[in-house]
Short mmCIF file of C-alpha atoms in Angstrom, two decimals:
data_model
loop_
_atom_site.label_atom_id
_atom_site.label_comp_id
_atom_site.label_asym_id
_atom_site.label_seq_id
_atom_site.Cartn_x
_atom_site.Cartn_y
_atom_site.Cartn_z
CA UNK A 1003 -57.99 26.67 19.20
CA UNK A 1004 -57.48 22.92 20.72
CA UNK A 1005 -53.35 23.22 20.38
CA UNK A 1006 -54.02 26.50 22.28
CA UNK A 1007 -56.19 24.46 25.29
CA UNK A 1008 -53.30 21.98 25.09
CA UNK A 1009 -50.65 24.60 25.58
CA UNK A 1010 -52.98 25.96 28.76
CA UNK A 1011 -53.21 22.76 30.10
CA UNK A 1012 -49.41 21.50 30.15
CA UNK A 1013 -47.38 24.82 29.71
CA UNK A 1014 -45.69 22.76 26.21
CA UNK A 1015 -44.52 26.30 24.80
CA UNK A 1016 -44.34 23.81 21.61
CA UNK A 1017 -47.82 23.77 21.16
CA UNK A 1018 -48.48 27.74 21.51
CA UNK A 1019 -45.13 27.96 18.91
CA UNK A 1020 -47.62 25.35 16.40
CA UNK A 1021 -50.22 28.01 16.66
CA UNK A 1022 -48.37 30.88 16.00
CA UNK A 1023 -46.29 29.85 13.31
CA UNK A 1024 -49.37 28.24 11.48
CA UNK A 1025 -51.33 31.64 11.45
CA UNK A 1026 -48.79 34.19 11.31
CA UNK A 1027 -48.19 31.89 7.90
CA UNK A 1028 -51.53 31.78 6.99
CA UNK A 1029 -52.22 35.64 7.51
CA UNK A 1030 -49.09 36.11 5.37
CA UNK A 1031 -50.20 34.08 2.41
CA UNK A 1032 -52.11 33.96 -0.38
CA UNK A 1033 -54.63 31.92 1.35
CA UNK A 1034 -55.38 35.32 2.86
CA UNK A 1035 -56.94 38.06 0.81
CA UNK A 1036 -54.10 41.24 1.38
CA UNK A 1037 -56.53 43.77 -0.30
CA UNK A 1038 -59.94 42.91 0.54
CA UNK A 1039 -59.52 40.60 3.75
CA UNK A 1040 -60.91 37.18 4.79
CA UNK A 1041 -59.71 33.72 3.98
CA UNK A 1042 -60.04 31.54 1.03
CA UNK A 1043 -60.97 28.54 1.22
CA UNK A 1044 -57.91 25.89 1.32
CA UNK A 1045 -54.63 26.05 -0.20
CA UNK A 1046 -53.69 23.84 -3.23
CA UNK A 1047 -49.93 23.75 -2.93
CA UNK A 1048 -47.01 22.89 0.10
CA UNK A 1049 -46.58 26.54 0.26
CA UNK A 1050 -49.93 27.95 1.22
CA UNK A 1051 -49.61 30.40 -1.40
CA UNK A 1052 -52.20 28.91 -4.21
CA UNK A 1053 -55.56 29.09 -2.55
CA UNK A 1054 -58.73 27.62 -4.04
CA UNK A 1055 -60.63 31.36 -4.02
CA UNK A 1056 -63.73 30.63 -2.75
CA UNK A 1057 -64.82 32.20 0.91
CA UNK A 1058 -66.72 30.57 3.09
CA UNK A 1059 -68.81 31.98 6.10
CA UNK A 1060 -68.09 28.84 7.83
CA UNK A 1061 -63.97 29.10 7.92
CA UNK A 1062 -64.26 33.17 8.53
CA UNK A 1063 -66.22 32.45 11.69
CA UNK A 1064 -64.08 29.57 12.74
CA UNK A 1065 -60.94 32.02 12.03
CA UNK A 1066 -62.69 34.80 14.12
CA UNK A 1067 -62.41 32.70 16.97
CA UNK A 1068 -58.70 31.03 16.52
CA UNK A 1069 -57.39 34.59 15.83
CA UNK A 1070 -59.10 36.26 18.86
CA UNK A 1071 -58.03 33.34 21.23
CA UNK A 1072 -54.03 33.48 20.16
CA UNK A 1073 -54.39 37.45 20.78
CA UNK A 1074 -55.70 36.32 24.31
CA UNK A 1075 -52.95 33.98 24.68
CA UNK A 1076 -49.81 35.78 23.21
CA UNK A 1077 -50.93 39.80 23.38
CA UNK A 1078 -49.57 39.61 19.45
CA UNK A 1079 -51.54 42.51 17.81
CA UNK A 1080 -51.19 40.52 14.57
CA UNK A 1081 -53.90 38.36 15.59
CA UNK A 1082 -56.03 40.82 16.56
CA UNK A 1083 -55.79 42.61 13.56
CA UNK A 1084 -56.50 39.26 11.29
CA UNK A 1085 -59.62 38.73 13.46
CA UNK A 1086 -60.80 41.79 12.75
CA UNK A 1087 -59.78 42.28 9.09
CA UNK A 1088 -61.97 38.90 8.79
CA UNK A 1089 -64.88 40.89 10.53
CA UNK A 1090 -64.05 43.63 8.32
CA UNK A 1091 -64.62 41.23 5.08
CA UNK A 1092 -67.76 39.57 6.58
CA UNK A 1093 -69.63 42.50 7.57
CA UNK A 1094 -68.99 44.67 3.88
CA UNK A 1095 -69.27 41.73 1.74
CA UNK A 1096 -71.16 39.14 3.31
CA UNK A 1097 -74.15 40.32 5.43
CA UNK A 1098 -77.58 41.09 4.50
CA UNK A 1099 -79.16 44.46 4.83
CA UNK A 1100 -81.18 42.72 7.69
CA UNK A 1101 -78.37 41.59 9.34
CA UNK A 1102 -77.74 37.88 9.01
CA UNK A 1103 -74.71 36.28 6.64
CA UNK A 1104 -74.88 34.62 3.55
CA UNK A 1105 -72.86 31.49 2.74
CA UNK A 1106 -70.00 32.04 0.71
CA UNK A 1107 -68.83 33.96 -2.48
CA UNK A 1108 -67.30 31.72 -5.54
CA UNK A 1109 -64.07 30.99 -6.61
CA UNK A 1110 -64.62 31.93 -10.41
CA UNK A 1111 -65.38 35.36 -11.85
CA UNK A 1112 -66.22 35.41 -15.83
CA UNK A 1113 -65.22 32.08 -16.08
CA UNK A 1114 -61.93 31.93 -14.82
CA UNK A 1115 -61.32 30.64 -11.02
CA UNK A 1116 -59.43 33.83 -9.21
CA UNK A 1117 -59.13 35.83 -11.79
CA UNK A 1118 -61.09 38.60 -9.37
CA UNK A 1119 -58.43 38.60 -6.80
CA UNK A 1120 -55.20 38.69 -9.54
CA UNK A 1121 -52.98 41.41 -9.99
CA UNK A 1122 -50.13 42.48 -13.03
CA UNK A 1123 -47.69 44.79 -12.41
CA UNK A 1124 -48.70 47.22 -15.27
CA UNK A 1125 -52.09 47.06 -13.35
CA UNK A 1126 -50.59 48.33 -10.06
CA UNK A 1127 -48.27 50.70 -11.99
CA UNK A 1128 -51.60 51.97 -13.69
CA UNK A 1129 -52.97 52.81 -10.19
CA UNK A 1130 -50.45 53.57 -8.02
CA UNK A 1131 -47.90 56.53 -7.65
CA UNK A 1132 -44.22 55.56 -8.84
CA UNK A 1133 -42.82 54.76 -5.59
CA UNK A 1134 -45.97 53.27 -4.01
CA UNK A 1135 -46.45 50.75 -6.86
CA UNK A 1136 -42.51 50.07 -6.32
CA UNK A 1137 -43.32 49.70 -2.44
CA UNK A 1138 -46.45 47.15 -3.63
CA UNK A 1139 -44.79 44.87 -6.04
CA UNK A 1140 -41.74 44.71 -3.99
CA UNK A 1141 -43.65 43.66 -0.32
CA UNK A 1142 -46.38 41.84 -2.13
CA UNK A 1143 -43.63 39.73 -3.74
CA UNK A 1144 -45.29 40.14 -7.51
CA UNK A 1145 -43.11 39.51 -10.48
CA UNK A 1146 -43.37 40.13 -14.42
CA UNK A 1147 -44.57 36.62 -15.14
CA UNK A 1148 -46.64 36.37 -12.53
CA UNK A 1149 -46.75 33.31 -9.55
CA UNK A 1150 -50.10 31.76 -10.51
CA UNK A 1151 -49.72 29.63 -13.63
CA UNK A 1152 -52.91 28.58 -15.61
CA UNK A 1153 -54.84 25.51 -14.54
CA UNK A 1154 -54.42 23.69 -17.95
CA UNK A 1155 -51.14 24.67 -19.28
CA UNK A 1156 -49.15 25.34 -16.21
CA UNK A 1157 -47.63 28.11 -17.26
CA UNK A 1158 -47.18 31.16 -15.13
CA UNK A 1159 -49.77 33.86 -16.78
CA UNK A 1160 -48.28 37.29 -15.59
CA UNK A 1161 -50.81 37.42 -12.83
CA UNK A 1162 -49.49 37.42 -9.16
CA UNK A 1163 -51.45 36.05 -5.96
CA UNK A 1164 -50.01 39.19 -3.27
CA UNK A 1165 -48.38 37.52 -0.30
CA UNK A 1166 -46.20 38.84 2.31
CA UNK A 1167 -42.90 37.10 2.75
CA UNK A 1168 -41.69 38.81 6.11
CA UNK A 1169 -43.24 40.12 8.77
CA UNK A 1170 -44.43 44.10 8.43
CA UNK A 1171 -41.57 44.83 11.26
CA UNK A 1172 -38.66 43.45 9.12
CA UNK A 1173 -40.08 44.83 6.01
CA UNK A 1174 -40.08 47.98 7.59
CA UNK A 1175 -36.65 47.90 8.78
CA UNK A 1176 -35.47 47.44 5.11
CA UNK A 1177 -37.01 50.20 4.25
CA UNK A 1178 -35.58 52.59 7.18
CA UNK A 1179 -39.28 53.08 8.03
CA UNK A 1180 -40.96 52.29 11.40
CA UNK A 1181 -43.75 49.67 11.61
CA UNK A 1182 -46.59 52.36 11.60
CA UNK A 1183 -45.16 54.28 8.73
CA UNK A 1184 -44.61 51.24 6.60
CA UNK A 1185 -48.34 50.10 7.83
CA UNK A 1186 -50.09 53.57 6.97
CA UNK A 1187 -48.57 53.58 3.25
CA UNK A 1188 -49.41 50.01 2.38
CA UNK A 1189 -53.25 51.08 4.32
CA UNK A 1190 -53.09 53.54 1.39
CA UNK A 1191 -52.44 51.36 -1.15
CA UNK A 1192 -54.98 48.84 -0.37
CA UNK A 1193 -57.42 51.28 -0.25
CA UNK A 1194 -56.78 52.09 -3.80
CA UNK A 1195 -56.46 48.82 -4.88
CA UNK A 1196 -59.46 47.91 -3.43
CA UNK A 1197 -61.65 50.54 -4.78
CA UNK A 1198 -60.32 49.73 -8.38
CA UNK A 1199 -61.20 46.07 -7.57
CA UNK A 1200 -64.63 46.36 -6.78
CA UNK A 1201 -64.89 47.56 -10.52
CA UNK A 1202 -64.29 43.95 -11.80
CA UNK A 1203 -66.93 41.43 -12.28
CA UNK A 1204 -67.17 39.58 -8.90
CA UNK A 1205 -67.37 35.84 -7.90
CA UNK A 1206 -70.98 34.66 -7.62
CA UNK A 1207 -72.36 35.41 -4.47
CA UNK A 1208 -74.12 32.28 -2.73
CA UNK A 1209 -76.80 34.31 -0.85
CA UNK A 1210 -78.60 31.33 1.01
CA UNK A 1211 -78.47 31.95 5.20
CA UNK A 1212 -78.35 29.32 6.86
CA UNK A 1213 -79.05 28.96 10.78
CA UNK A 1214 -75.92 26.79 11.83
CA UNK A 1215 -73.39 28.85 9.90
CA UNK A 1216 -74.92 32.03 11.11
CA UNK A 1217 -74.88 30.35 14.84
CA UNK A 1218 -70.95 30.00 13.94
CA UNK A 1219 -70.48 33.93 13.18
CA UNK A 1220 -72.90 34.79 16.13
CA UNK A 1221 -70.36 33.03 18.27
CA UNK A 1222 -67.11 34.80 16.52
CA UNK A 1223 -68.66 38.07 16.79
CA UNK A 1224 -69.60 37.76 20.31
CA UNK A 1225 -66.53 36.22 21.28
CA UNK A 1226 -64.54 38.99 19.13
CA UNK A 1227 -66.98 41.91 20.59
CA UNK A 1228 -65.65 41.09 24.18
CA UNK A 1229 -62.18 40.21 23.61
CA UNK A 1230 -61.60 43.17 21.78
CA UNK A 1231 -64.20 46.00 23.28
CA UNK A 1232 -65.91 46.53 20.24
CA UNK A 1233 -69.65 46.91 20.77
CA UNK A 1234 -70.50 47.08 17.33
CA UNK A 1235 -69.07 43.31 16.74
CA UNK A 1236 -71.62 42.29 19.74
CA UNK A 1237 -74.31 44.25 18.00
CA UNK A 1238 -74.16 42.68 14.46
CA UNK A 1239 -74.23 39.51 16.04
CA UNK A 1240 -77.60 40.45 17.78
CA UNK A 1241 -78.55 41.35 14.33
CA UNK A 1242 -77.96 38.26 13.02
CA UNK A 1243 -80.00 36.54 16.21
CA UNK A 1244 -82.77 38.33 15.47
CA UNK A 1245 -83.39 37.42 11.84
CA UNK A 1246 -82.91 33.95 12.53
CA UNK A 1247 -85.67 34.54 15.72
CA UNK A 1248 -88.07 36.51 13.07
CA UNK A 1249 -87.67 34.05 9.76
CA UNK A 1250 -86.49 30.83 10.82
CA UNK A 1251 -87.77 30.37 14.52
CA UNK A 1252 -91.74 29.85 14.90
CA UNK A 1253 -93.47 27.98 17.48
CA UNK A 1254 -90.26 25.88 18.22
CA UNK A 1255 -89.68 25.08 15.09
CA UNK A 1256 -86.22 25.96 13.69
CA UNK A 1257 -85.75 25.64 10.05
CA UNK A 1258 -82.39 25.45 8.45
CA UNK A 1259 -82.45 27.61 5.51
CA UNK A 1260 -83.62 31.18 3.86
CA UNK A 1261 -83.74 32.34 0.64
CA UNK A 1262 -85.72 34.30 -1.56
CA UNK A 1263 -88.35 35.20 1.52
CA UNK A 1264 -88.46 31.34 1.66
CA UNK A 1265 -87.76 29.82 5.21
CA UNK A 1266 -87.48 25.93 4.23
CA UNK A 1267 -85.74 22.30 5.79
CA UNK A 1268 -86.59 21.35 9.43
CA UNK A 1269 -83.34 22.46 11.40
CA UNK A 1270 -80.36 19.72 11.58
CA UNK A 1271 -78.21 18.93 14.94
CA UNK A 1272 -75.59 21.15 13.49
CA UNK A 1273 -78.63 24.51 13.63
CA UNK A 1274 -79.42 23.76 16.78
CA UNK A 1275 -75.84 23.06 18.57
CA UNK A 1276 -73.96 25.75 16.39
CA UNK A 1277 -76.63 28.58 17.47
CA UNK A 1278 -77.19 27.43 21.04
CA UNK A 1279 -73.34 27.91 20.85
CA UNK A 1280 -73.77 31.33 19.40
CA UNK A 1281 -76.41 32.27 21.89
CA UNK A 1282 -74.14 31.05 25.12
CA UNK A 1283 -71.32 33.30 23.60
CA UNK A 1284 -73.59 36.36 23.36
CA UNK A 1285 -74.85 36.00 26.66
CA UNK A 1286 -71.24 35.94 27.91
CA UNK A 1287 -70.85 39.06 26.13
CA UNK A 1288 -73.95 41.13 27.30
CA UNK A 1289 -75.42 39.10 30.42
CA UNK A 1290 -78.55 39.84 29.23
CA UNK A 1291 -80.45 36.95 30.11
CA UNK A 1292 -82.78 36.53 27.28
CA UNK A 1293 -79.83 34.57 25.71
CA UNK A 1294 -78.99 32.27 28.39
CA UNK A 1295 -82.66 31.48 28.26
CA UNK A 1296 -83.13 31.20 24.71
CA UNK A 1297 -80.10 28.74 24.59
CA UNK A 1298 -81.67 26.49 27.27
CA UNK A 1299 -84.95 26.19 25.87
CA UNK A 1300 -83.57 25.18 22.59
CA UNK A 1301 -81.18 22.78 24.33
CA UNK A 1302 -83.95 21.15 25.88
CA UNK A 1303 -85.99 20.87 22.00
CA UNK A 1304 -82.65 19.46 21.20
CA UNK A 1305 -82.35 16.71 23.48
CA UNK A 1306 -86.17 16.28 22.81
CA UNK A 1307 -86.07 15.74 19.46
CA UNK A 1308 -82.40 14.55 18.50
CA UNK A 1309 -81.28 12.46 21.64
CA UNK A 1310 -80.57 8.89 21.30
CA UNK A 1311 -81.84 7.50 24.18
CA UNK A 1312 -80.30 4.09 23.69
CA UNK A 1313 -76.75 5.08 23.37
CA UNK A 1314 -76.29 8.63 23.40
CA UNK A 1315 -75.29 11.23 21.45
CA UNK A 1316 -77.54 13.30 18.89
CA UNK A 1317 -78.97 12.15 15.60
CA UNK A 1318 -78.29 14.60 12.28
CA UNK A 1319 -81.83 14.43 11.91
CA UNK A 1320 -84.91 14.55 14.57
CA UNK A 1321 -87.35 11.72 15.43
CA UNK A 1322 -90.07 13.35 13.83
CA UNK A 1323 -87.96 14.19 10.47
CA UNK A 1324 -88.54 12.15 7.32
CA UNK A 1325 -87.74 8.32 8.22
CA UNK A 1326 -84.31 6.98 6.49
CA UNK A 1327 -82.66 3.88 5.81
CA UNK A 1328 -80.48 4.87 8.85
CA UNK A 1329 -79.88 7.86 11.15
CA UNK A 1330 -76.27 9.26 11.64
CA UNK A 1331 -74.71 10.71 14.05
CA UNK A 1332 -71.83 13.05 13.03
CA UNK A 1333 -68.54 13.46 14.60
CA UNK A 1334 -66.13 13.95 12.79
CA UNK A 1335 -64.44 17.40 13.00
CA UNK A 1336 -63.71 18.79 9.63
CA UNK A 1337 -63.52 22.00 7.39
CA UNK A 1338 -66.46 22.78 10.38
CA UNK A 1339 -66.71 20.80 13.62
CA UNK A 1340 -69.40 18.34 14.08
CA UNK A 1341 -72.96 19.09 15.71
CA UNK A 1342 -72.47 16.41 18.28
CA UNK A 1343 -68.77 18.02 19.28
CA UNK A 1344 -70.36 21.73 19.81
CA UNK A 1345 -72.99 20.03 21.57
CA UNK A 1346 -71.06 18.53 23.93
CA UNK A 1347 -69.31 21.19 25.12
CA UNK A 1348 -72.44 23.01 25.03
CA UNK A 1349 -74.13 20.63 28.06
CA UNK A 1350 -70.96 20.53 29.88
CA UNK A 1351 -71.25 24.82 30.28
CA UNK A 1352 -75.24 24.92 30.42
CA UNK A 1353 -74.81 22.49 32.42
CA UNK A 1354 -72.54 23.68 34.62
CA UNK A 1355 -73.96 27.55 34.39
CA UNK A 1356 -77.61 26.27 35.80
CA UNK A 1357 -76.45 23.23 37.78
CA UNK A 1358 -78.14 20.79 35.49
CA UNK A 1359 -75.89 17.41 36.41
CA UNK A 1360 -78.32 15.35 33.91
CA UNK A 1361 -76.74 17.50 31.14
CA UNK A 1362 -73.03 17.13 32.25
CA UNK A 1363 -73.84 13.38 32.28
CA UNK A 1364 -75.19 13.61 28.88
CA UNK A 1365 -71.86 14.97 27.90
CA UNK A 1366 -69.98 12.26 29.91
CA UNK A 1367 -71.90 9.81 27.58
CA UNK A 1368 -71.11 11.16 24.11
CA UNK A 1369 -67.44 11.05 25.22
CA UNK A 1370 -67.69 7.35 26.36
CA UNK A 1371 -69.41 6.92 23.01
CA UNK A 1372 -67.33 8.67 20.77
CA UNK A 1373 -63.63 7.49 22.50
CA UNK A 1374 -63.19 4.89 20.57
CA UNK A 1375 -63.55 6.45 17.17
CA UNK A 1376 -61.18 9.97 18.61
CA UNK A 1377 -58.82 7.14 19.75
CA UNK A 1378 -57.96 5.77 16.34
CA UNK A 1379 -57.66 9.39 14.84
CA UNK A 1380 -57.54 12.03 17.32
CA UNK A 1381 -56.29 14.88 14.75
CA UNK A 1382 -60.06 14.60 13.16
CA UNK A 1383 -61.66 15.45 16.24
CA UNK A 1384 -60.36 19.08 17.05
CA UNK A 1385 -63.86 20.22 18.73
CA UNK A 1386 -64.77 17.29 20.34
CA UNK A 1387 -61.06 17.19 21.92
CA UNK A 1388 -61.77 21.06 23.65
CA UNK A 1389 -65.06 19.76 25.01
CA UNK A 1390 -62.99 16.87 26.53
CA UNK A 1391 -60.66 19.32 28.07
CA UNK A 1392 -63.48 21.05 29.48
CA UNK A 1393 -64.80 18.14 31.10
CA UNK A 1394 -61.68 16.49 32.27
CA UNK A 1395 -60.88 20.09 34.10
CA UNK A 1396 -59.85 22.12 35.72
CA UNK A 1397 -62.76 24.19 34.83
CA UNK A 1398 -64.22 26.66 36.68
CA UNK A 1399 -67.75 28.54 37.52
CA UNK A 1400 -66.60 32.03 37.64
CA UNK A 1401 -69.66 34.68 39.33
CA UNK A 1402 -69.07 38.45 39.04
CA UNK A 1403 -71.46 40.07 41.79
CA UNK A 1404 -71.95 43.61 40.71
CA UNK A 1405 -73.79 45.99 38.77
CA UNK A 1406 -73.41 45.45 35.30
CA UNK A 1407 -72.76 49.13 34.18
CA UNK A 1408 -69.99 49.98 37.68
CA UNK A 1409 -66.41 50.54 36.59
CA UNK A 1410 -65.28 47.94 38.79
CA UNK A 1411 -67.90 45.66 37.55
CA UNK A 1412 -66.54 46.50 34.24
CA UNK A 1413 -62.91 46.37 35.23
CA UNK A 1414 -63.63 42.88 36.37
CA UNK A 1415 -65.11 41.79 33.27
CA UNK A 1416 -62.55 43.03 31.05
CA UNK A 1417 -59.78 41.17 32.69
CA UNK A 1418 -61.63 38.37 32.17
CA UNK A 1419 -62.31 38.94 28.51
CA UNK A 1420 -58.60 39.80 27.33
CA UNK A 1421 -57.09 36.91 29.27
CA UNK A 1422 -57.21 33.04 27.73
CA UNK A 1423 -58.62 31.11 30.37
CA UNK A 1424 -61.03 28.96 28.38
CA UNK A 1425 -62.50 26.00 30.62
CA UNK A 1426 -64.86 28.37 32.50
CA UNK A 1427 -68.50 29.64 32.39
CA UNK A 1428 -69.08 33.05 33.63
CA UNK A 1429 -72.41 34.61 35.02
CA UNK A 1430 -72.69 38.18 35.80
CA UNK A 1431 -75.21 38.69 39.67
CA UNK A 1432 -76.19 41.63 38.92
CA UNK A 1433 -78.54 43.03 42.31
CA UNK A 1434 -81.01 44.67 40.18
CA UNK A 1435 -81.14 41.21 37.63
CA UNK A 1436 -83.33 38.43 39.52
CA UNK A 1437 -83.55 36.45 36.31
CA UNK A 1438 -80.07 34.93 36.49
CA UNK A 1439 -80.69 33.53 40.42
CA UNK A 1440 -83.64 31.66 38.93
CA UNK A 1441 -81.75 30.36 36.20
CA UNK A 1442 -78.29 29.62 37.90
CA UNK A 1443 -79.89 29.27 41.68
CA UNK A 1444 -76.12 29.07 43.45
CA UNK A 1445 -75.52 32.87 42.44
CA UNK A 1446 -78.30 33.71 45.18
CA UNK A 1447 -75.41 33.14 48.02
CA UNK A 1448 -72.85 34.88 46.01
CA UNK A 1449 -73.33 38.64 46.77
CA UNK A 1450 -71.14 41.82 46.57
CA UNK A 1451 -68.20 42.21 49.26
CA UNK A 1452 -67.76 45.95 50.81
CA UNK A 1453 -69.76 47.00 48.50
CA UNK A 1454 -67.70 46.54 45.21
CA UNK A 1455 -67.85 43.84 42.33
CA UNK A 1456 -66.98 40.61 43.79
CA UNK A 1457 -65.77 37.23 42.10
CA UNK A 1458 -66.31 34.06 43.03
CA UNK A 1459 -64.25 31.64 41.32
CA UNK A 1460 -65.26 28.12 42.03
CA UNK A 1461 -64.52 24.71 40.68
CA UNK A 1462 -67.46 22.03 41.02
CA UNK A 1463 -69.12 24.66 42.70
CA UNK A 1464 -66.85 24.62 45.72
CA UNK A 1465 -65.58 28.12 45.84
CA UNK A 1466 -62.46 30.04 46.50
CA UNK A 1467 -62.45 32.92 48.90
CA UNK A 1468 -64.57 35.79 47.00
CA UNK A 1469 -62.65 38.81 45.87
CA UNK A 1470 -62.66 42.46 44.81
CA UNK A 1471 -59.72 41.86 43.28
CA UNK A 1472 -59.04 41.49 39.25
CA UNK A 1473 -55.62 40.42 39.30
CA UNK A 1474 -56.70 38.04 42.25
CA UNK A 1475 -59.31 36.37 40.59
CA UNK A 1476 -56.86 36.12 37.05
CA UNK A 1477 -54.54 34.34 39.28
CA UNK A 1478 -57.11 31.63 40.48
CA UNK A 1479 -58.22 31.36 36.86
CA UNK A 1480 -54.18 30.88 35.50
CA UNK A 1481 -52.24 29.03 37.96
CA UNK A 1482 -49.89 26.60 36.20
CA UNK A 1483 -51.31 23.27 37.27
CA UNK A 1484 -54.17 24.58 35.00
#
């Protein structure tokens, strides 16, 4: 996601090529569950063939966002397909009946790592018609000796991690098939194998519901929902938020964990920052002001309870939490982004939407506070650098003035949703919604022109001429100077 922003800023195609190659090979390799979808935790080899088979909710969320943004930047349908496949897995296997999301699926079943996911050639031939079986064996690179080794003896087990060695279009051409014909055949094969796999002993489900990780998934579903015009994704994000609001938030007390009808543990910085991020993305996907208002309220609570008034930045624990020998400020972006990195971008976006310069100044103080750490090892701060990219600009405030349900307004919004222009905030000034004028006072002067949906593209609240043309709006956001 940082590389995409770097490419967007510099037009350096090498950065974009790195993104495309990485995401393509991740989707084709053993890191991706070719049958049930979703990504395993990490690779254990240089070829990204053999994974540690655990599946984490936060990985799915972050990868949904990465693939969604890559699709916006390239229009490569493989990236859209992959994001949607991850979502299919999450909704099928990691979602609680009330809408919230569980934390993870373990790597082991029946005492063996990966057993649930591995296949022998004989199993494939028993389950599929002969022609389909041979196609699956070839396309997914299976062998009689297998490509998976026993961890203790390092001997091949006869079991295979299914993976692709070439893009579908190349595999189809080799077989004198169209891409669509081969995709349909593989989909039928996958369906049969998935049904058979459901009869195996599943890995253990970690059914904790965590506020921070659900916040990431809310953000991911909201982001993908608007990019792909899939309202069902946005509805699932709303369901997760509703669960959190009912069970983990009461009288302004946000809690971290829910399991077995018990909500417990005072929220950490990650819970606040990730949930605020989810609320922001939900607002931009729906323009329902209740999400923006909740994000603003939580941000105020977050500052009141976690902000370091002396040097800036957010402590991991609240001021009123149990007294510890030392209070840390997490900023390293590892498998998960840090609470401070997400918080910095939240402050910039929410500050820009509302005109709250104090929040933008707090974000700037975070940049200064953490700059020496970042400069020493910048690759460890990929999320914080995204916030810095936003702060350095060029970044925009975009107001769409128009009735939300009107076709010309929707055309404006979809033009925004389908493009990659990350450094912006978007507000809908619907004449029937007086709430937004209170939350974002500058929108009072940004009305519809010529009776049509109108876009105002502004930089530091200095606005270009309003336009009714989505193409002109987009050009103002994606000029080479970005």
